[in-house]
Tab-separated table of C-alpha atoms in Angstrom:
chain	number	residue	atom	x	y	z
A	1	MET	CA	-0.125	0.130	0.031
A	2	ALA	CA	2.885	2.230	0.690
A	3	VAL	CA	4.392	1.679	-2.558
A	4	SER	CA	1.208	2.397	-4.336
A	5	ARG	CA	0.823	5.780	-2.431
A	6	ARG	CA	4.457	6.724	-3.375
A	7	TRP	CA	3.718	5.672	-6.894
A	8	VAL	CA	0.462	7.826	-6.981
A	9	GLY	CA	2.823	10.806	-5.481
A	10	LEU	CA	5.449	10.626	-8.073
A	11	CYS	CA	3.039	10.489	-11.152
A	12	SER	CA	1.299	13.579	-9.541
A	13	MET	CA	4.564	15.415	-9.267
A	14	VAL	CA	5.304	14.397	-13.068
A	15	LEU	CA	2.125	15.860	-14.190
A	16	VAL	CA	2.553	19.100	-12.403
A	17	MET	CA	5.943	19.813	-13.923
A	18	MET	CA	4.533	18.706	-17.402
A	19	LEU	CA	1.853	21.524	-17.010
A	20	CYS	CA	4.223	23.982	-15.486
A	21	VAL	CA	6.604	23.548	-18.582
A	22	GLY	CA	3.784	24.042	-20.971
A	23	THR	CA	2.586	27.048	-19.367
A	24	ILE	CA	6.048	28.589	-19.226
A	25	ALA	CA	6.621	27.567	-23.021
A	26	LYS	CA	3.353	29.379	-24.087
A	27	VAL	CA	4.395	32.461	-22.155
A	28	LEU	CA	7.925	32.526	-23.764
A	29	GLU	CA	6.311	31.956	-26.998
A	30	GLU	CA	3.943	34.995	-26.648
A	31	GLN	CA	6.898	37.313	-25.331
A	32	ILE	CA	9.368	36.779	-28.128
A	33	PRO	CA	9.176	39.749	-30.330
A	34	GLU	CA	8.978	39.696	-34.162
A	35	THR	CA	12.420	40.559	-35.713
A	36	ASP	CA	12.407	43.716	-38.136
A	37	LEU	CA	14.161	42.390	-41.308
A	38	SER	CA	15.003	44.437	-44.203
A	39	TYR	CA	14.097	43.008	-47.452
A	40	ARG	CA	17.506	41.980	-48.716
A	41	ASN	CA	18.436	41.482	-52.248
A	42	GLY	CA	21.859	39.939	-53.213
A	43	GLY	CA	23.088	42.790	-55.672
A	44	THR	CA	21.077	44.815	-57.836
A	45	GLU	CA	17.748	43.057	-58.837
A	46	LYS	CA	17.094	42.961	-62.448
A	47	LEU	CA	13.567	43.279	-62.837
A	48	GLN	CA	11.844	41.499	-65.828
A	49	SER	CA	10.245	43.915	-68.351
A	50	SER	CA	7.193	43.139	-70.233
A	51	SER	CA	5.132	45.325	-72.683
A	52	LYS	CA	2.196	43.147	-71.416
A	53	SER	CA	0.642	45.365	-68.619
A	54	SER	CA	-1.341	43.835	-65.841
A	55	MET	CA	-3.563	47.005	-66.027
A	56	VAL	CA	-6.205	47.835	-68.488
A	57	ALA	CA	-7.489	51.170	-69.504
A	58	GLY	CA	-10.647	52.284	-67.872
A	59	SER	CA	-12.909	51.839	-70.862
A	60	GLU	CA	-11.872	48.196	-71.171
A	61	VAL	CA	-12.576	47.359	-67.381
A	62	ALA	CA	-16.015	48.389	-67.266
A	63	GLU	CA	-17.396	44.903	-68.198
A	64	GLY	CA	-14.399	42.949	-66.402
A	65	SER	CA	-14.734	40.741	-63.228
A	66	ASN	CA	-13.007	41.522	-60.013
A	67	GLU	CA	-12.316	37.963	-58.671
A	68	HIS	CA	-12.095	39.165	-55.182
A	69	ALA	CA	-15.482	40.756	-55.092
A	70	VAL	CA	-18.020	39.581	-52.775
A	71	ASP	CA	-21.008	38.206	-54.321
A	72	ASN	CA	-23.610	38.138	-51.420
A	73	PRO	CA	-23.453	41.248	-49.404
A	74	GLU	CA	-25.942	39.924	-46.890
A	75	GLU	CA	-23.582	36.750	-46.089
A	76	VAL	CA	-20.704	39.306	-45.656
A	77	ALA	CA	-22.722	41.343	-43.198
A	78	SER	CA	-23.910	38.269	-41.224
A	79	MET	CA	-20.087	37.071	-41.154
A	80	VAL	CA	-18.865	40.527	-40.113
A	81	GLU	CA	-21.167	40.656	-37.358
A	82	MET	CA	-20.476	37.378	-36.008
A	83	SER	CA	-16.531	38.130	-36.087
A	84	ILE	CA	-17.145	41.497	-34.301
A	85	ARG	CA	-19.197	40.050	-31.763
A	86	ASN	CA	-16.279	37.261	-31.087
A	87	SER	CA	-13.578	40.071	-31.359
A	88	THR	CA	-15.422	42.230	-29.034
A	89	GLU	CA	-15.703	39.602	-26.410
A	90	ARG	CA	-12.089	38.965	-26.693
A	91	ARG	CA	-11.158	42.619	-26.052
A	92	LYS	CA	-13.579	42.642	-22.970
A	93	LEU	CA	-10.970	40.501	-21.565
A	94	GLY	CA	-8.917	43.910	-20.976
A	95	TYR	CA	-5.770	42.930	-23.011
A	96	PHE	CA	-3.830	45.979	-23.578
A	97	SER	CA	-7.159	47.837	-23.184
A	98	CYS	CA	-6.909	51.675	-22.849
A	99	GLY	CA	-10.514	52.285	-22.340
A	100	THR	CA	-10.871	55.025	-24.923
A	101	GLY	CA	-13.860	53.508	-26.583
A	102	ASN	CA	-12.463	53.232	-29.782
A	103	PRO	CA	-12.033	49.495	-30.222
A	104	ILE	CA	-9.439	49.680	-32.856
A	105	ASP	CA	-6.989	51.815	-30.599
A	106	ASP	CA	-7.798	49.937	-27.552
A	107	CYS	CA	-6.737	46.974	-29.404
A	108	TRP	CA	-2.983	47.874	-29.787
A	109	ARG	CA	-2.106	51.367	-28.832
A	110	CYS	CA	-1.686	50.808	-24.991
A	111	ASP	CA	1.293	48.292	-25.671
A	112	PRO	CA	4.593	50.103	-25.174
A	113	ASN	CA	6.159	47.161	-27.345
A	114	TRP	CA	4.038	48.144	-30.269
A	115	GLN	CA	7.050	48.524	-32.270
A	116	THR	CA	7.883	44.927	-31.878
A	117	ASN	CA	4.356	43.838	-32.122
A	118	ARG	CA	3.438	45.827	-35.301
A	119	LYS	CA	1.402	43.049	-36.974
A	120	ARG	CA	-0.977	42.951	-34.065
A	121	LEU	CA	-2.372	45.702	-35.937
A	122	ALA	CA	-3.792	43.251	-38.370
A	123	ASP	CA	-5.927	41.761	-35.694
A	124	CYS	CA	-7.605	44.897	-34.786
A	125	GLY	CA	-9.901	45.917	-37.866
A	126	ILE	CA	-13.563	46.611	-37.755
A	127	GLY	CA	-16.318	47.001	-40.237
A	128	PHE	CA	-16.692	45.537	-43.665
A	129	GLY	CA	-12.929	45.506	-44.127
A	130	ARG	CA	-11.987	43.853	-41.054
A	131	ASN	CA	-10.390	40.906	-42.741
A	132	ALA	CA	-7.937	42.716	-44.794
A	133	VAL	CA	-4.722	41.225	-43.489
A	134	GLY	CA	-2.346	43.269	-45.270
A	135	GLY	CA	1.232	41.771	-45.113
A	136	ARG	CA	0.544	40.143	-41.584
A	137	ASP	CA	1.820	36.801	-43.031
A	138	GLY	CA	5.051	37.921	-44.763
A	139	ARG	CA	8.426	39.525	-43.570
A	140	PHE	CA	9.170	43.062	-42.971
A	141	TYR	CA	10.453	45.192	-45.559
A	142	VAL	CA	12.203	48.582	-44.483
A	143	VAL	CA	12.213	51.346	-46.584
A	144	THR	CA	15.362	53.419	-46.726
A	145	ASP	CA	15.343	55.198	-49.959
A	146	ALA	CA	12.802	58.046	-50.259
A	147	GLY	CA	13.514	58.286	-54.001
A	148	ASP	CA	11.323	57.389	-56.979
A	149	ASP	CA	13.556	58.126	-59.996
A	150	ASP	CA	12.354	55.150	-62.379
A	151	PRO	CA	8.669	54.054	-61.948
A	152	VAL	CA	9.619	51.059	-64.232
A	153	ASN	CA	12.940	49.769	-62.529
A	154	PRO	CA	12.481	51.011	-58.777
A	155	ARG	CA	15.506	50.386	-56.655
A	156	PRO	CA	15.479	48.235	-53.903
A	157	GLY	CA	14.865	50.032	-50.840
A	158	THR	CA	12.426	52.223	-52.128
A	159	LEU	CA	8.693	52.184	-51.358
A	160	ARG	CA	7.727	51.416	-55.096
A	161	HIS	CA	10.095	48.525	-55.118
A	162	ALA	CA	8.297	47.186	-51.999
A	163	VAL	CA	4.651	47.524	-52.901
A	164	ILE	CA	5.086	45.559	-56.302
A	165	GLN	CA	6.493	42.478	-54.870
A	166	GLU	CA	4.476	39.313	-55.114
A	167	GLU	CA	5.028	38.038	-51.437
A	168	PRO	CA	3.131	39.561	-48.776
A	169	LEU	CA	5.081	42.267	-46.932
A	170	TRP	CA	4.923	44.540	-43.891
A	171	ILE	CA	6.264	47.746	-45.069
A	172	VAL	CA	8.016	50.102	-42.487
A	173	PHE	CA	10.320	53.149	-42.630
A	174	LYS	CA	13.746	53.824	-41.480
A	175	ARG	CA	13.555	57.221	-41.043
A	176	ASP	CA	11.270	60.351	-41.508
A	177	MET	CA	10.658	60.730	-45.184
A	178	VAL	CA	9.023	62.972	-47.827
A	179	ILE	CA	8.383	60.600	-50.865
A	180	GLN	CA	7.649	62.579	-54.209
A	181	LEU	CA	6.132	59.933	-56.488
A	182	LYS	CA	6.638	60.565	-60.329
A	183	GLN	CA	3.769	58.257	-61.365
A	184	GLU	CA	1.225	56.276	-59.288
A	185	LEU	CA	2.128	54.061	-56.511
A	186	LEU	CA	0.576	50.582	-57.932
A	187	MET	CA	0.172	48.361	-54.840
A	188	ASN	CA	0.518	44.516	-55.304
A	189	SER	CA	-2.158	42.289	-53.027
A	190	PHE	CA	-1.216	41.388	-49.390
A	191	LYS	CA	0.650	44.688	-48.245
A	192	THR	CA	0.767	46.865	-45.349
A	193	ILE	CA	2.446	50.234	-45.310
A	194	ASP	CA	2.895	51.204	-41.676
A	195	GLY	CA	4.229	54.719	-40.951
A	196	ARG	CA	4.172	54.552	-37.338
A	197	GLY	CA	7.148	55.717	-35.654
A	198	THR	CA	8.244	57.806	-38.353
A	199	ASN	CA	6.939	61.199	-39.833
A	200	VAL	CA	6.104	59.812	-43.483
A	201	HIS	CA	4.609	62.185	-46.352
A	202	ILE	CA	3.396	61.244	-49.634
A	203	ALA	CA	3.070	64.662	-51.188
A	204	ASN	CA	3.658	66.832	-54.428
A	205	GLY	CA	3.254	64.156	-56.807
A	206	ALA	CA	1.615	60.903	-57.570
A	207	CYS	CA	-0.327	59.121	-54.826
A	208	ILE	CA	-1.783	55.562	-54.123
A	209	THR	CA	-3.583	53.322	-56.402
A	210	ILE	CA	-4.973	49.924	-55.118
A	211	GLN	CA	-6.066	48.466	-58.480
A	212	PHE	CA	-7.472	44.882	-59.041
A	213	VAL	CA	-5.888	43.600	-55.856
A	214	THR	CA	-6.789	42.286	-52.430
A	215	ASN	CA	-5.794	42.705	-48.631
A	216	VAL	CA	-4.281	45.982	-48.349
A	217	ILE	CA	-3.690	48.096	-45.141
A	218	ILE	CA	-2.586	51.902	-45.451
A	219	HIS	CA	-1.758	53.197	-41.906
A	220	GLY	CA	-0.130	56.074	-40.391
A	221	LEU	CA	0.522	58.361	-43.444
A	222	HIS	CA	0.369	62.146	-44.479
A	223	ILE	CA	-0.788	62.167	-48.218
A	224	HIS	CA	-1.474	65.419	-49.521
A	225	ASP	CA	-0.838	67.806	-52.424
A	226	CYS	CA	-1.468	64.663	-54.971
A	227	LYS	CA	-1.250	65.551	-58.582
A	228	PRO	CA	-2.396	64.300	-61.847
A	229	THR	CA	0.202	62.061	-63.607
A	230	GLY	CA	0.082	59.253	-66.200
A	231	ASN	CA	0.975	58.775	-69.973
A	232	ALA	CA	3.647	56.747	-68.899
A	233	MET	CA	5.055	53.403	-68.471
A	234	VAL	CA	4.553	52.245	-64.728
A	235	ARG	CA	5.325	48.727	-62.974
A	236	SER	CA	2.765	46.674	-61.047
A	237	SER	CA	4.648	43.673	-60.359
A	238	PRO	CA	8.161	42.258	-60.570
A	239	SER	CA	7.362	40.896	-64.002
A	240	HIS	CA	4.651	43.228	-65.380
A	241	PHE	CA	4.642	47.130	-66.439
A	242	GLY	CA	2.155	48.687	-68.575
A	243	TRP	CA	1.032	52.031	-69.899
A	244	ARG	CA	-1.029	54.405	-67.537
A	245	THR	CA	-3.435	56.782	-69.010
A	246	MET	CA	-3.801	60.121	-67.033
A	247	ALA	CA	-4.746	59.528	-63.182
A	248	ASP	CA	-6.912	62.135	-61.526
A	249	GLY	CA	-4.788	62.916	-58.709
A	250	ASP	CA	-6.503	61.154	-55.858
A	251	ALA	CA	-4.667	60.729	-52.480
A	252	ILE	CA	-5.954	56.859	-52.420
A	253	SER	CA	-7.640	55.224	-55.333
A	254	ILE	CA	-9.258	51.779	-54.787
A	255	PHE	CA	-10.313	50.262	-57.975
A	256	GLY	CA	-11.965	46.880	-58.592
A	257	SER	CA	-10.410	45.732	-55.052
A	258	SER	CA	-11.532	44.016	-51.804
A	259	HIS	CA	-10.405	43.832	-48.249
A	260	VAL	CA	-8.891	47.226	-47.789
A	261	TRP	CA	-8.246	49.112	-44.815
A	262	VAL	CA	-7.525	52.848	-44.500
A	263	ASP	CA	-6.412	53.818	-40.939
A	264	HIS	CA	-4.931	56.691	-39.064
A	265	ASN	CA	-3.709	58.767	-42.142
A	266	SER	CA	-3.877	62.519	-42.353
A	267	LEU	CA	-5.164	63.501	-45.868
A	268	SER	CA	-5.530	67.138	-47.514
A	269	ASN	CA	-5.482	69.147	-50.257
A	270	CYS	CA	-5.179	66.851	-53.592
A	271	ALA	CA	-6.252	67.215	-57.156
A	272	ASP	CA	-9.307	64.991	-57.211
A	273	GLY	CA	-10.557	62.894	-54.144
A	274	LEU	CA	-8.864	62.016	-50.771
A	275	VAL	CA	-10.452	58.295	-50.964
A	276	ASP	CA	-12.145	57.099	-54.033
A	277	ALA	CA	-13.638	53.455	-54.285
A	278	VAL	CA	-14.937	52.573	-57.673
A	279	MET	CA	-15.476	49.800	-60.103
A	280	GLY	CA	-16.786	46.815	-58.123
A	281	SER	CA	-14.667	47.504	-54.773
A	282	THR	CA	-15.946	46.155	-51.618
A	283	ALA	CA	-15.132	44.991	-48.131
A	284	ILE	CA	-13.685	48.559	-47.130
A	285	THR	CA	-13.179	50.175	-43.968
A	286	ILE	CA	-11.992	53.942	-43.794
A	287	SER	CA	-11.191	54.568	-40.111
A	288	ASN	CA	-9.370	57.085	-37.671
A	289	ASN	CA	-8.604	59.596	-40.549
A	290	HIS	CA	-8.289	63.301	-40.423
A	291	PHE	CA	-9.654	64.909	-43.475
A	292	THR	CA	-8.798	68.541	-43.829
A	293	HIS	CA	-8.645	71.268	-46.812
A	294	HIS	CA	-10.296	69.575	-49.608
A	295	ASN	CA	-13.378	69.840	-51.961
A	296	GLU	CA	-14.547	66.303	-52.824
A	297	VAL	CA	-13.363	64.193	-49.925
A	298	ILE	CA	-14.598	60.587	-50.341
A	299	LEU	CA	-16.218	58.892	-53.505
A	300	LEU	CA	-17.881	55.701	-53.083
A	301	GLY	CA	-19.224	54.214	-56.540
A	302	HIS	CA	-18.200	54.714	-59.962
A	303	SER	CA	-21.282	55.999	-61.798
A	304	ASP	CA	-24.941	55.874	-61.553
A	305	SER	CA	-25.007	53.306	-64.435
A	306	TYR	CA	-22.308	51.169	-63.292
A	307	THR	CA	-24.485	48.748	-61.277
A	308	ARG	CA	-21.711	46.403	-60.072
A	309	ASP	CA	-21.456	48.947	-57.373
A	310	LYS	CA	-24.525	47.448	-55.942
A	311	GLN	CA	-22.245	44.958	-54.146
A	312	MET	CA	-20.023	47.726	-52.483
A	313	GLN	CA	-19.901	47.600	-48.596
A	314	VAL	CA	-17.983	50.371	-46.865
A	315	THR	CA	-17.534	51.326	-43.293
A	316	ILE	CA	-16.558	54.708	-42.172
A	317	ALA	CA	-16.068	55.003	-38.668
A	318	TYR	CA	-14.042	56.974	-35.891
A	319	ASN	CA	-12.759	59.775	-38.690
A	320	HIS	CA	-12.591	63.492	-38.136
A	321	PHE	CA	-13.901	65.661	-41.210
A	322	GLY	CA	-12.052	68.934	-40.244
A	323	GLU	CA	-11.405	72.343	-41.572
A	324	GLY	CA	-11.516	73.362	-44.894
A	325	LEU	CA	-13.863	70.710	-46.320
A	326	ILE	CA	-16.640	71.212	-48.681
A	327	GLN	CA	-18.588	68.298	-49.762
A	328	ARG	CA	-18.837	64.270	-50.268
A	329	MET	CA	-17.977	62.743	-46.688
A	330	PRO	CA	-18.872	60.635	-48.363
A	331	ARG	CA	-20.822	60.676	-51.939
A	332	CYS	CA	-22.297	57.267	-52.539
A	333	ARG	CA	-23.726	55.301	-55.355
A	334	HIS	CA	-25.515	51.883	-55.150
A	335	GLY	CA	-24.093	49.632	-52.447
A	336	TYR	CA	-24.418	49.768	-48.300
A	337	PHE	CA	-22.522	52.156	-46.396
A	338	HIS	CA	-21.973	52.295	-42.561
A	339	VAL	CA	-21.208	55.714	-41.355
A	340	VAL	CA	-20.610	55.131	-37.431
A	341	ASN	CA	-19.189	57.682	-34.875
A	342	ASN	CA	-17.470	59.883	-36.903
A	343	ASP	CA	-17.029	63.627	-36.045
A	344	TYR	CA	-18.174	66.233	-38.693
A	345	THR	CA	-16.980	69.654	-37.438
A	346	HIS	CA	-16.863	71.345	-41.044
A	347	TRP	CA	-18.606	71.468	-44.206
A	348	GLU	CA	-19.457	74.039	-46.805
A	349	MET	CA	-22.104	72.439	-48.916
A	350	TYR	CA	-23.119	69.084	-47.461
A	351	ALA	CA	-21.626	65.950	-45.446
A	352	ILE	CA	-23.323	63.034	-46.886
A	353	GLY	CA	-24.469	62.863	-50.285
A	354	GLY	CA	-25.607	60.151	-52.859
A	355	SER	CA	-27.412	59.060	-56.046
A	356	ALA	CA	-28.738	55.672	-57.711
A	357	ASP	CA	-30.490	54.204	-54.535
A	358	PRO	CA	-27.698	53.858	-52.082
A	359	THR	CA	-28.241	52.381	-48.514
A	360	ILE	CA	-26.972	54.782	-45.913
A	361	ASN	CA	-27.075	54.020	-42.196
A	362	SER	CA	-25.745	56.862	-40.036
A	363	GLN	CA	-25.369	56.177	-36.406
A	364	GLY	CA	-23.735	57.942	-33.617
A	365	ASN	CA	-22.062	60.688	-35.222
A	366	ARG	CA	-21.475	64.311	-34.434
A	367	TYR	CA	-22.618	66.833	-37.097
A	368	ALA	CA	-21.592	70.218	-36.381
A	369	ALA	CA	-23.335	72.696	-39.244
A	370	PRO	CA	-21.613	75.610	-40.597
A	371	THR	CA	-22.955	79.079	-39.901
A	372	ASN	CA	-24.211	79.619	-43.366
A	373	PRO	CA	-28.005	79.144	-42.782
A	374	PHE	CA	-28.358	77.511	-46.350
A	375	ALA	CA	-25.784	74.644	-45.517
A	376	LYS	CA	-27.422	73.225	-42.432
A	377	GLU	CA	-28.562	69.995	-43.994
A	378	VAL	CA	-26.302	66.965	-43.634
A	379	THR	CA	-27.514	65.066	-46.598
A	380	LYS	CA	-27.878	65.700	-50.366
A	381	ARG	CA	-29.648	63.669	-53.039
A	382	VAL	CA	-27.605	64.433	-56.022
A	383	GLU	CA	-29.564	65.378	-59.240
A	384	THR	CA	-32.459	63.303	-58.044
A	385	SER	CA	-36.058	64.104	-57.741
A	386	GLN	CA	-38.052	63.498	-54.326
A	387	SER	CA	-40.628	61.268	-55.843
A	388	GLU	CA	-37.438	59.304	-56.768
A	389	TRP	CA	-35.312	59.387	-53.529
A	390	LYS	CA	-38.018	59.004	-51.053
A	391	GLY	CA	-37.798	55.225	-51.313
A	392	TRP	CA	-34.062	55.287	-50.528
A	393	ASN	CA	-33.143	53.662	-47.429
A	394	TRP	CA	-31.243	56.796	-45.470
A	395	ARG	CA	-31.441	56.760	-41.807
A	396	SER	CA	-30.295	58.642	-39.035
A	397	GLU	CA	-30.089	56.800	-35.456
A	398	GLY	CA	-28.418	58.181	-32.608
A	399	ASP	CA	-26.740	61.233	-34.401
A	400	LEU	CA	-25.817	64.417	-32.501
A	401	LEU	CA	-27.194	67.445	-34.514
A	402	LEU	CA	-25.506	70.903	-33.590
A	403	ASN	CA	-25.939	74.283	-34.775
A	404	GLY	CA	-29.159	73.588	-36.551
A	405	ALA	CA	-28.061	70.645	-38.541
A	406	TYR	CA	-30.582	68.307	-39.737
A	407	PHE	CA	-30.433	64.882	-41.620
A	408	THR	CA	-33.434	64.084	-43.879
A	409	PRO	CA	-34.173	60.527	-43.725
A	410	SER	CA	-36.072	58.407	-46.352
A	411	GLY	CA	-37.248	54.954	-47.173
A	412	ALA	CA	-37.796	52.348	-44.449
A	413	GLY	CA	-36.830	53.034	-40.699
A	414	ALA	CA	-36.891	49.388	-39.707
A	415	SER	CA	-33.529	48.210	-38.593
A	416	ALA	CA	-34.029	44.965	-41.051
A	417	SER	CA	-33.794	47.156	-44.161
A	418	TYR	CA	-30.222	48.180	-42.885
A	419	ALA	CA	-28.764	44.702	-42.335
A	420	ARG	CA	-26.400	44.844	-45.193
A	421	ALA	CA	-25.170	48.447	-44.257
A	422	SER	CA	-24.541	47.299	-40.513
A	423	SER	CA	-20.909	46.186	-39.616
A	424	LEU	CA	-20.291	47.235	-36.167
A	425	GLY	CA	-22.084	48.297	-32.997
A	426	ALA	CA	-22.466	52.037	-32.791
A	427	LYS	CA	-21.075	54.003	-29.501
A	428	SER	CA	-23.017	56.657	-27.838
A	429	SER	CA	-22.564	60.232	-30.014
A	430	SER	CA	-21.504	61.739	-26.783
A	431	MET	CA	-18.257	59.587	-26.967
A	432	VAL	CA	-17.224	60.920	-30.374
A	433	GLY	CA	-15.119	63.607	-29.343
A	434	SER	CA	-12.964	61.039	-27.399
A	435	ILE	CA	-13.218	58.166	-29.914
A	436	THR	CA	-11.945	60.594	-32.548
A	437	SER	CA	-9.347	62.744	-30.605
A	438	GLY	CA	-6.482	60.402	-32.003
A	439	ALA	CA	-7.782	60.598	-35.818
A	440	GLY	CA	-4.833	61.149	-38.225
A	441	ALA	CA	-1.364	59.743	-38.443
A	442	LEU	CA	-0.067	59.384	-34.992
A	443	GLY	CA	3.294	60.415	-33.248
A	444	CYS	CA	4.205	57.160	-32.100
A	445	ARG	CA	7.821	57.002	-30.445
A	446	ARG	CA	9.544	53.686	-29.568
A	447	GLY	CA	9.185	52.172	-25.911
A	448	ARG	CA	6.107	54.507	-25.329
A	449	GLN	CA	2.297	53.780	-25.874
A	450	CYS	CA	1.442	55.000	-29.099
């Protein structure tokens, strides 16, 4: 009997030791930081040249297909709702929670080791673009060269060389930079551009084009003074370059693409739009950005006649629409648009506009109207008679309307009519000031909470 007791005791000790070892291994695994690795190239890379372009002119794409488009918006809305619920429950556990009320920022900003945990950002998305992983599953690429001398044969170390690669990449910057692009920066799929910890401006030239690709995250950049460019050859991948017609001069142009997240950027003063999403683009989140000094801010939908944009789903959340703005915050066609917890402090004509029967779900925003007595209305139905737009589903729920601002609703008021335009739970409009206080590119510094 004594032997049996000793044997049981010995087995118990072994079991306890195994559990302890497993726990320690798990903790160590979680604490090992990812290593920033520059994208190394053994000597000067010779990029393959081809006259066959991976891009096609606008007149040829109208009937084209987007392999990454979502065919069933209702299914996407259901999946997003379930994922958001699961993610919210995880965040209630308090891991790195700042308690700001901004679920994106509370997910990562309180971590003083954010620099070694950069890729955690990819797990913090919300809304219709929440599944955009960017370059999460790839290595780091450190941009060391602000130049853009040759859009067909970019030098290794430049931003253009980084974004055209076929493999997933998380792109960071070695130092502060002002990058003046000669031609559009054509993104390839599965890329993150992460400006945190540096002061990076893309300005005074061409800007960013996300065309026929998927899984792109743009974070922490200053993008301004973008100019029309084009009528030139531009590379889009290591094996393809092609002729580009004139670009409008958008800060960020999303064309036939999906799973795109534009977060914590400062955008202003471009030749055309600040963010345009057209030609069947969908699964997009535009969040935590600071928009200033611009006329036509955001366009969502190519044209009234382009019906493939009926599948479009876009979340616009936690942004600050600031001084010097005039209209289109956003301007929508077709599709489903969730405008939630944004701070509208300035507009000259209107804030939210649309045509071609878009569904617009405005929840928990703060709208402060301008002093002009003829510009108090938040909404504008563009070139459409009331007999037509009265059936469009536009609603305001829990919005704070200040200085005489008013929102003109239409269509159904029932929640079921907005299922495809619902992507996350809205916070109270009284929290908008704190939720959007960090909008725009952040001044993150190493070793500190961002």
